[in-house]
Coordinates of C-alpha atoms in Angstrom, one line a residue:
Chain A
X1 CA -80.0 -5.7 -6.3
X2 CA -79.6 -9.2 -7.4
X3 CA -77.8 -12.5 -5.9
X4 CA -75.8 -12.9 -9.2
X5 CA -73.9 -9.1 -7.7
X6 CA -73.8 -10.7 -3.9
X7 CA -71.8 -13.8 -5.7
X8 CA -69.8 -12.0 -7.9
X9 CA -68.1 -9.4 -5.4
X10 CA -68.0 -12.5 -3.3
X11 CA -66.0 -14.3 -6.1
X12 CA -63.7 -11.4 -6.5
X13 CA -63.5 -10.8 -2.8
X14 CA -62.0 -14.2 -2.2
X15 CA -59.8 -14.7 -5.6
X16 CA -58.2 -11.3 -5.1
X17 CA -57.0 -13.0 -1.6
X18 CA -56.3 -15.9 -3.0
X19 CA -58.4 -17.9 0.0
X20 CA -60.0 -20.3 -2.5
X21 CA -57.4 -23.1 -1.3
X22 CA -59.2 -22.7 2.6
X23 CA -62.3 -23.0 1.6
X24 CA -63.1 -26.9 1.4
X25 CA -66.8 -27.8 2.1
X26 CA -65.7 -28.4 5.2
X27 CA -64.0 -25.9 6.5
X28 CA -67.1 -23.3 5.0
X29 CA -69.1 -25.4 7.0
X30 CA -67.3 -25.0 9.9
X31 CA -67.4 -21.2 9.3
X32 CA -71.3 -21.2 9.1
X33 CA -71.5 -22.8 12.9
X34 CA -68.9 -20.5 14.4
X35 CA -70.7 -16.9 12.4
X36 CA -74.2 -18.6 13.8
X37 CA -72.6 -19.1 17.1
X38 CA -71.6 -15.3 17.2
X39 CA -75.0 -14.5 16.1
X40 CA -76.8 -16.2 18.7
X41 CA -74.3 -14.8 21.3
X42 CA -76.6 -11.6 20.7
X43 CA -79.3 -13.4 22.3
X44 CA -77.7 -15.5 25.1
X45 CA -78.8 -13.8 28.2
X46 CA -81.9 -12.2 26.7
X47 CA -84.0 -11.5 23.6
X48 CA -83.1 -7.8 23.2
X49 CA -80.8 -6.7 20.7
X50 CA -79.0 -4.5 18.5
X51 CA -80.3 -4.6 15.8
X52 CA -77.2 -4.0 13.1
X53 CA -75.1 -6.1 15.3
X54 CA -77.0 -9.1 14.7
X55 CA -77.4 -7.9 10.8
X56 CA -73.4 -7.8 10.5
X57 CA -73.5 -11.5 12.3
X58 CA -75.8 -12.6 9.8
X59 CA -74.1 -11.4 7.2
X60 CA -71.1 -13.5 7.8
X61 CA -73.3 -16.7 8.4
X62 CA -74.5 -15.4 4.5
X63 CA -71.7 -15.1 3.2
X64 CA -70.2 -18.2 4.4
X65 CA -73.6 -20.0 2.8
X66 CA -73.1 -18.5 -0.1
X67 CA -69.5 -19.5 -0.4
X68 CA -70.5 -23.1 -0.1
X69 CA -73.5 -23.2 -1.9
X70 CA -70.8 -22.1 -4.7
X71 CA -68.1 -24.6 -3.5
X72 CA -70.7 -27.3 -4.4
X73 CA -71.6 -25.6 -7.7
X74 CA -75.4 -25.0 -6.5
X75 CA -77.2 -22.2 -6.9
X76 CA -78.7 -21.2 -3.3
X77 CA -82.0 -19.9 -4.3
X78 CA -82.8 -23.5 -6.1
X79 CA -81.4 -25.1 -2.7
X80 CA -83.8 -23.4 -1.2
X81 CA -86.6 -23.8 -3.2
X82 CA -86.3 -27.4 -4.0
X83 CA -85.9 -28.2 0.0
X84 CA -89.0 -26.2 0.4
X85 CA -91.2 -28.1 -1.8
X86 CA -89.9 -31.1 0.8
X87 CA -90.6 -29.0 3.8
X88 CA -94.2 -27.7 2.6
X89 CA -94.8 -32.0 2.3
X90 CA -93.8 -32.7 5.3
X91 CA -95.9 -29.7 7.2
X92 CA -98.9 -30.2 5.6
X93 CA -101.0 -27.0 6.2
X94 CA -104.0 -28.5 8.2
X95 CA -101.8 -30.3 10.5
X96 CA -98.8 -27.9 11.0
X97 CA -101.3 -24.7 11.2
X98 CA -100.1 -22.7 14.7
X99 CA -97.9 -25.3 15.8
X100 CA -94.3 -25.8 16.5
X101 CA -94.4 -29.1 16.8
X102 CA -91.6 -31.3 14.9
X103 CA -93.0 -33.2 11.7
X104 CA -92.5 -36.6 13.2
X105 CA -94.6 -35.8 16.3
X106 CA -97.5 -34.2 14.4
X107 CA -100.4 -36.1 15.5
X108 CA -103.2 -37.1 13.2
Chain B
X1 CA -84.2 -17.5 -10.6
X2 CA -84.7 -14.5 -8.3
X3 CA -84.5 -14.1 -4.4
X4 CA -87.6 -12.1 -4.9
X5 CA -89.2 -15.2 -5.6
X6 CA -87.6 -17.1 -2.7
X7 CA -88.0 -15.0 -0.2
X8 CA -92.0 -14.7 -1.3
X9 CA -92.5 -18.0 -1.5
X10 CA -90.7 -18.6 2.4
X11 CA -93.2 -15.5 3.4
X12 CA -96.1 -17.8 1.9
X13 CA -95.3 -21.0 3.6
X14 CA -95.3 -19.3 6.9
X15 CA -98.2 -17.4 6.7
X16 CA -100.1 -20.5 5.6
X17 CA -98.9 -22.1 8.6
X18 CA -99.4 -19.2 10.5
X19 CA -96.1 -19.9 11.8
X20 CA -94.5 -15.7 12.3
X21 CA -96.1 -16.5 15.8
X22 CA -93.0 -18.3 16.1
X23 CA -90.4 -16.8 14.5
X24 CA -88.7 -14.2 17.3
X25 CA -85.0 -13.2 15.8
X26 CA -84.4 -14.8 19.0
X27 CA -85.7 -18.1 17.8
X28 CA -84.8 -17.6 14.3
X29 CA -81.1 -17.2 15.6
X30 CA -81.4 -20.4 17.8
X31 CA -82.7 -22.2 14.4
X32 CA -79.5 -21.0 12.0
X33 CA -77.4 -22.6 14.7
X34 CA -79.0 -25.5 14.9
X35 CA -79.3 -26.4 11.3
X36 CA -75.7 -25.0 11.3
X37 CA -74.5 -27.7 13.3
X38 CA -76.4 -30.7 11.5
X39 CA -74.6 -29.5 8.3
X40 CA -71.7 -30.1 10.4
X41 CA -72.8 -33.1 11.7
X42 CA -72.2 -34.4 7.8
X43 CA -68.3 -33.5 8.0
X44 CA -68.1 -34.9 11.9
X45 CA -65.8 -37.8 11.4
X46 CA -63.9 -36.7 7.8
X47 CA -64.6 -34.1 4.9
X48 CA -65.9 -37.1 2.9
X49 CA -69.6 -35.9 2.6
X50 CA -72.8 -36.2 0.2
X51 CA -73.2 -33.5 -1.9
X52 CA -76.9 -33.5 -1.9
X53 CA -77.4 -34.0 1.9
X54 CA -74.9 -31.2 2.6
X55 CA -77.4 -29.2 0.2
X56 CA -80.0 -29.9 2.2
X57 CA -79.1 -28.9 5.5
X58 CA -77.4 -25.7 3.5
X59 CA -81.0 -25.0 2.9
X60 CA -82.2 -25.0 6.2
X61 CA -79.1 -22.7 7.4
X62 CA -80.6 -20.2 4.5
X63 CA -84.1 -20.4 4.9
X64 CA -84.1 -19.5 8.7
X65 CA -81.0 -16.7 7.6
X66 CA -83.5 -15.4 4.8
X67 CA -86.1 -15.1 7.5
X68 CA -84.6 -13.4 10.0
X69 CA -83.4 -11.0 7.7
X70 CA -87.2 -10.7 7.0
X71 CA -87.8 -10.3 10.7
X72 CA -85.5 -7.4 11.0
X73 CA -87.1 -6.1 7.7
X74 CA -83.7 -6.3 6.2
X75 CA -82.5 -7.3 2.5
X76 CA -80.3 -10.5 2.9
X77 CA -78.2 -9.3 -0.4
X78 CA -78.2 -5.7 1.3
X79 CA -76.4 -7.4 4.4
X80 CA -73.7 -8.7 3.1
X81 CA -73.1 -6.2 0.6
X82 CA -72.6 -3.7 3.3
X83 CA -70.3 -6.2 5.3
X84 CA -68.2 -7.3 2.7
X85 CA -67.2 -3.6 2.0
X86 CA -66.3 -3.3 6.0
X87 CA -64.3 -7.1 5.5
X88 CA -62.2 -5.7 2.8
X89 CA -61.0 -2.8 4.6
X90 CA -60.4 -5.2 7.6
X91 CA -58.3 -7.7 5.2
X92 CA -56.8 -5.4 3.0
X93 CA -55.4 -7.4 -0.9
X94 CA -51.5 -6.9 0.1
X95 CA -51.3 -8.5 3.6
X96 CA -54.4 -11.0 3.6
X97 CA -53.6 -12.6 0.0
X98 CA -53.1 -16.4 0.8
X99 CA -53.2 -16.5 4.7
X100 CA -56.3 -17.7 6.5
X101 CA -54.5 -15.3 9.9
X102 CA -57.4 -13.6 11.5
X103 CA -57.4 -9.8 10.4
X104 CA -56.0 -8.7 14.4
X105 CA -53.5 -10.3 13.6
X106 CA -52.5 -9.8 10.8
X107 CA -48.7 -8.3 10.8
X108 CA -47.4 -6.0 8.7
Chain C
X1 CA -69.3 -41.2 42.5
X2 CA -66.0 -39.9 40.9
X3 CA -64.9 -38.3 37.9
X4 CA -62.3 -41.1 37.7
X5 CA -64.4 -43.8 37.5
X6 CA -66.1 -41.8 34.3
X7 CA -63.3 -41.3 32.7
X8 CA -62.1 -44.9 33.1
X9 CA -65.3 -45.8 31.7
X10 CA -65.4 -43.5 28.7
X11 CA -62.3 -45.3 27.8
X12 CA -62.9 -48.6 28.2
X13 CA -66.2 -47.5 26.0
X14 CA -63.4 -46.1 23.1
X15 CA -60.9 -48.7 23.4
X16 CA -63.1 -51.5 22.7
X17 CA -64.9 -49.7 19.6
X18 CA -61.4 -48.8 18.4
X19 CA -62.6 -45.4 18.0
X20 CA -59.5 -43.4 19.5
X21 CA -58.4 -43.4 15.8
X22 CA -61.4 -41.0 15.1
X23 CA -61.0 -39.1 17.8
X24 CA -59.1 -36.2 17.1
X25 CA -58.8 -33.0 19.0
X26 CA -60.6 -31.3 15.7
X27 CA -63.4 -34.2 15.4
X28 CA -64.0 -34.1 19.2
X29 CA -64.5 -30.1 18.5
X30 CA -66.5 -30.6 15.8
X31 CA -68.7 -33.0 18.2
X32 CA -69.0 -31.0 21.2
X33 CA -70.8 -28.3 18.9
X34 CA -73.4 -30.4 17.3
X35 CA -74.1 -32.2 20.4
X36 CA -74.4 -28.8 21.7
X37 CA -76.7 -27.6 19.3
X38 CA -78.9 -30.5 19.6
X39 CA -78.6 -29.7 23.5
X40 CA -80.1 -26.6 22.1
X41 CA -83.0 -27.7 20.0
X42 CA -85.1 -28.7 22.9
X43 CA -84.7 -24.4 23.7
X44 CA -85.5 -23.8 20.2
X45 CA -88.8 -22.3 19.7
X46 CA -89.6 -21.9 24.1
X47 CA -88.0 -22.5 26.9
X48 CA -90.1 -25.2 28.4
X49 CA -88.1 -28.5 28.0
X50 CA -88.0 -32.2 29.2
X51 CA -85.8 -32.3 31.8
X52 CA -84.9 -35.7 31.0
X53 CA -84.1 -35.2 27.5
X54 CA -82.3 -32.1 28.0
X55 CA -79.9 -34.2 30.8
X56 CA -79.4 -36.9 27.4
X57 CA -78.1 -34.2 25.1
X58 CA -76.0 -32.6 27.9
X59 CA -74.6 -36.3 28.7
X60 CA -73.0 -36.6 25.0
X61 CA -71.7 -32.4 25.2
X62 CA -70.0 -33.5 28.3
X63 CA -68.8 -37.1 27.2
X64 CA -67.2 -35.4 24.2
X65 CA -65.1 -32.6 26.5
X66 CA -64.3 -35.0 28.4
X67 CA -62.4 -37.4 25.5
X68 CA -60.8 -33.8 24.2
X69 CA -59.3 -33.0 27.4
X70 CA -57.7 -36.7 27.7
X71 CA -56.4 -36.3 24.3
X72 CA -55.1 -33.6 25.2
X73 CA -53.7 -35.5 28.3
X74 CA -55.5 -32.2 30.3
X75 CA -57.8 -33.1 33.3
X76 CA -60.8 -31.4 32.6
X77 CA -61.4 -30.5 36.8
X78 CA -58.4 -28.8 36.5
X79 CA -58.9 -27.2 33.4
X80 CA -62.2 -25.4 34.6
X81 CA -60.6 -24.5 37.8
X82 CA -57.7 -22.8 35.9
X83 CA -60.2 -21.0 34.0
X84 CA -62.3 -20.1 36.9
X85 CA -59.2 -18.3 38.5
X86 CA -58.8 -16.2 35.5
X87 CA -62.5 -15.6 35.2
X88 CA -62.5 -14.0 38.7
X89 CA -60.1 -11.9 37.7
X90 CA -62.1 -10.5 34.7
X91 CA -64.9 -9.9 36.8
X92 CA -64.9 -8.5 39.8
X93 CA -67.6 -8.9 42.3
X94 CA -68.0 -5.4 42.6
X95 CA -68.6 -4.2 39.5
X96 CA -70.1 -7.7 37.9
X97 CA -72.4 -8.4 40.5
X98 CA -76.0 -8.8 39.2
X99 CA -74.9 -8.0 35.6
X100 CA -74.8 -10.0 32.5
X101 CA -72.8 -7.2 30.6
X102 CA -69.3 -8.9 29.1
X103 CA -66.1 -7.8 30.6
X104 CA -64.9 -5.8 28.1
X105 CA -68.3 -3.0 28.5
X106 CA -68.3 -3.5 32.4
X107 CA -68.1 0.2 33.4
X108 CA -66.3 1.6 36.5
Chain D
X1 CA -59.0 -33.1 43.3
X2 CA -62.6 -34.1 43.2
X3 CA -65.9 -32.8 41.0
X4 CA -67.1 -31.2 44.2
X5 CA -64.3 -29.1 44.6
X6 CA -65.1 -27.7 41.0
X7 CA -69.0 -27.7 41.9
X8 CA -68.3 -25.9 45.2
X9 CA -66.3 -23.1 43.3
X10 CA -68.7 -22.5 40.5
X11 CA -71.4 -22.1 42.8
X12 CA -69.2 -20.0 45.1
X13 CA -68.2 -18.0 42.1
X14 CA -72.1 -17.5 40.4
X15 CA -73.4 -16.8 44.4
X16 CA -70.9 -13.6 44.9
X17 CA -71.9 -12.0 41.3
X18 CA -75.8 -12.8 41.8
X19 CA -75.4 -14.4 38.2
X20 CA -78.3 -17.4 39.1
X21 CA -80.7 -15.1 38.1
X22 CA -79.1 -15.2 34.5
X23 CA -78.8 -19.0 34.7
X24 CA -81.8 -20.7 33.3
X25 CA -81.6 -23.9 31.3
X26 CA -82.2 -22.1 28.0
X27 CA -79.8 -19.5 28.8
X28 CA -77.2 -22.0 30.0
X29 CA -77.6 -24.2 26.6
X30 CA -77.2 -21.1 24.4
X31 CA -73.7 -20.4 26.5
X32 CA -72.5 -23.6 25.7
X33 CA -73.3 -23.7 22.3
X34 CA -71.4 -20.3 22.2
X35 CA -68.4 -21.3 23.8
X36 CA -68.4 -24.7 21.8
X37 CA -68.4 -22.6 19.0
X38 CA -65.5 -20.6 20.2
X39 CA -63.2 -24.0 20.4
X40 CA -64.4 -24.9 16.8
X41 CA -62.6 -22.0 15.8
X42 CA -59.4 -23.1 17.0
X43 CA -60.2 -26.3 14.3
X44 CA -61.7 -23.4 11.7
X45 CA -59.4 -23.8 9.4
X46 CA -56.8 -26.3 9.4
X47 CA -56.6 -29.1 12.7
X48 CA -53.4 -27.2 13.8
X49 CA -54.0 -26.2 17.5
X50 CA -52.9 -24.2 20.0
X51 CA -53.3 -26.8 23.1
X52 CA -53.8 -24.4 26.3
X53 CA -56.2 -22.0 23.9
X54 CA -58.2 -25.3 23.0
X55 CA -58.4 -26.2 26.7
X56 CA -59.3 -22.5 27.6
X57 CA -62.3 -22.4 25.5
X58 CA -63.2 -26.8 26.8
X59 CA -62.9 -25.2 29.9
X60 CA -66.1 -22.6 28.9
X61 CA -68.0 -25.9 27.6
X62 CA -67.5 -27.5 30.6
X63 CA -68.4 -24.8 33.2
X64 CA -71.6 -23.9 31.6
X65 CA -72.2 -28.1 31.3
X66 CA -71.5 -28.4 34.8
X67 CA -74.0 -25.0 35.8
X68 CA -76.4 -26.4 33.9
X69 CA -76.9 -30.2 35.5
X70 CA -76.6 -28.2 38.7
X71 CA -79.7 -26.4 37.0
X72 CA -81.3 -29.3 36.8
X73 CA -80.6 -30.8 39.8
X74 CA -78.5 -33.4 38.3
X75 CA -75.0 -34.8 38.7
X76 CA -73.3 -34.6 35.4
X77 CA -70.9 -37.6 36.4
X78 CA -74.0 -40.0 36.6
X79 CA -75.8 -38.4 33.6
X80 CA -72.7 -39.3 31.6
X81 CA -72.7 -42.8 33.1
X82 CA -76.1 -43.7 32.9
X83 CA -76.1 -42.5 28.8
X84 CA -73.0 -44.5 28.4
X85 CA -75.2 -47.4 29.0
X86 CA -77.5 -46.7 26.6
X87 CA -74.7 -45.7 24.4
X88 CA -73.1 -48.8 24.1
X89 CA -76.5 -51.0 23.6
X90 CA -76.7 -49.0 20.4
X91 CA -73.0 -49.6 19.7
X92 CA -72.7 -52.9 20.2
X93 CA -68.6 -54.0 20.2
X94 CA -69.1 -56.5 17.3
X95 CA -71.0 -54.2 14.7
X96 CA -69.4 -51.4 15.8
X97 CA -65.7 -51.6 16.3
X98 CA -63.4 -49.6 13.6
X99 CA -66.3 -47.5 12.1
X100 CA -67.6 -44.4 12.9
X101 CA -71.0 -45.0 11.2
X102 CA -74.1 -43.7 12.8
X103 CA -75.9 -46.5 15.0
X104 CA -79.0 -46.5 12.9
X105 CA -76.7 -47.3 9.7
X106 CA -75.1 -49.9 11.2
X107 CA -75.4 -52.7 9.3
X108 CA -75.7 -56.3 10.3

C-alpha cells in the first residue's frame, strides 16, 4: 500500500461530493482538533481501550491531516521528515535520552 | 518518498532516545490533541495563517498519529483505507454532494 | 467574591483593548480548545502537575467561557445549572452511581 | 444566583453518583478538552450557530472547569482574577489596543 492510493481515494472521495469548497485550511484544521478530541474521549476516564475504536478515531484525525497537508500543496511524509530533522536538533540524543522533559527545560 | 521510510526513521528517533517508555496510546492520544490545538492556535483570530508554520504543527499532529498507529501495531494507510470505505456508505454521492450536513442528518 | 465582579472585570479588560471586535462566538470557541489543550499539556506524558501552573491554564479556559456566554448575552451560572438539571436526568443515581460508563451503555 | 449555588449543586450532584473517585486533575482536563472540542464543532464548518446548542456544550466546559478548581482546592473566580492581572501587564492598553497579536510579538 502506498500514500499516493490513501490521497488519491481521498481526492476522489471528496470531489465526488463536491466538499472541496468546505475545506479551507481552516476549517481542516478545525476538523483535526474535534477527530483528536473524539479520540482522546477513548481515554478520558482511564487508559483502557478498544482497540479499533480508537483506530477508526484515528483515522479521521488522518484523514483530516492528509486533506490539509494537500490543501497547502505539501506532501505529508516531507512535512514530516523535514520537521524531524528540526526535532532530532532540538533533542539532542545525550541530553533527551529517557526523559520527557520539554527541550527548553533540558538541563545541561 | 515512502511512508516506509517515515515511519522507520520516527521508530529510530525514539529508540535513540529511548523514548517508547513514554509513548502509552494514552499519551500518544493526549499528544495529537495537543499539537492539534496549536495548529489551531495559528487560525485563532482569522484564517489568515503561514503556510510553513501551519506545516509545522501539521507535522507534529502526524508524527504522534503515525506513532500511535505504530503503538497499536497498525498501518496508518491501512486505517483510513478501511474508514473511508465505512464514510462512504455513511455519506452516500446522491444526498451528501455539496452539503457539509452531518451524515444523521442527512434527509432524504 | 462574586462572579459579577469577574465578569465586570473581564470587560473592562476587553473594552479597553478594543478586543470585542475579535471576539466572536467561533474565535471564543476556537480559544477555549487551545487553552484547553494547553490545560492539558501539563497531563501529557504523567499525571503529576504543578498545581499552580495547572490553576494558570484553567484561568484562560474559564476567562474565555466566560466572554462566550456574554456574547451570547447567556449567564454562564445559569447555563451550568440548566445543564446540570438535564444531566440528572440522564443519569440516574441508581444506575450511574460509581460508574464512568456514558449514558447511552448504562444498563438496567 | 451566586457561584456557590452552582458549586453546591455540582458537588451535590458528583456526591450521590460516587463520581469523585473518577475526578482527578488529569481526568478532569481531558473532559474539558473533550467537551471544548464538542462546541468547536458547532463553529466546524461555517460560524453559523445554533445559540442554546453552543451554550449546552459552554455549559460542559464550564462544569468540568469549575470540578476541577474544586480539585484543586481553588476558587475559579479568584484564579480568573488574579491571571487577569498578569494578563493585562502583558497587554498593556497602549501597545495593545485594536490588535490581536500575541504579547511576545508586540511591538513597541
Amino acid at each position: 500500500m502506498s500514500s499516493d492510493e490513501v490521497l488519491r481515494s481521498l481526492r476522489e472521495f471528496v470531489a465526488e461530493r463536491d466538499w472541496a469548497q468546505f475545506h479551507t485550511p481552516a476549517s481542516l484544521a478545525r476538523s483535526i482538533v474535534i477527530e483528536s478530541a473524539e479520540l482522546l474521549e477513548h481515554f478520558q476516564w482511564d487508559e483502557e481501550h478498544d482497540r479499533q475504536a480508537v483506530l477508526d478515531e484515528l483515522a479521521d484525525v488522518a484523514t483530516y491531516a492528509l486533506l490539509l497537508a494537500d490543501a497547502l500543496e505539501a506532501d505529508l511524509d516531507e512535512v514530516v521528515l523535514a520537521k524531524l530533522e528540526r526535532t532530532k536538533a532540538k533533542y539532542p540524543v545525550e541530553k533527551a535520552r529517557g526523559r520527557s522533559t520539554k527541550y527548553d527545560q533540558l538541563q545541561d
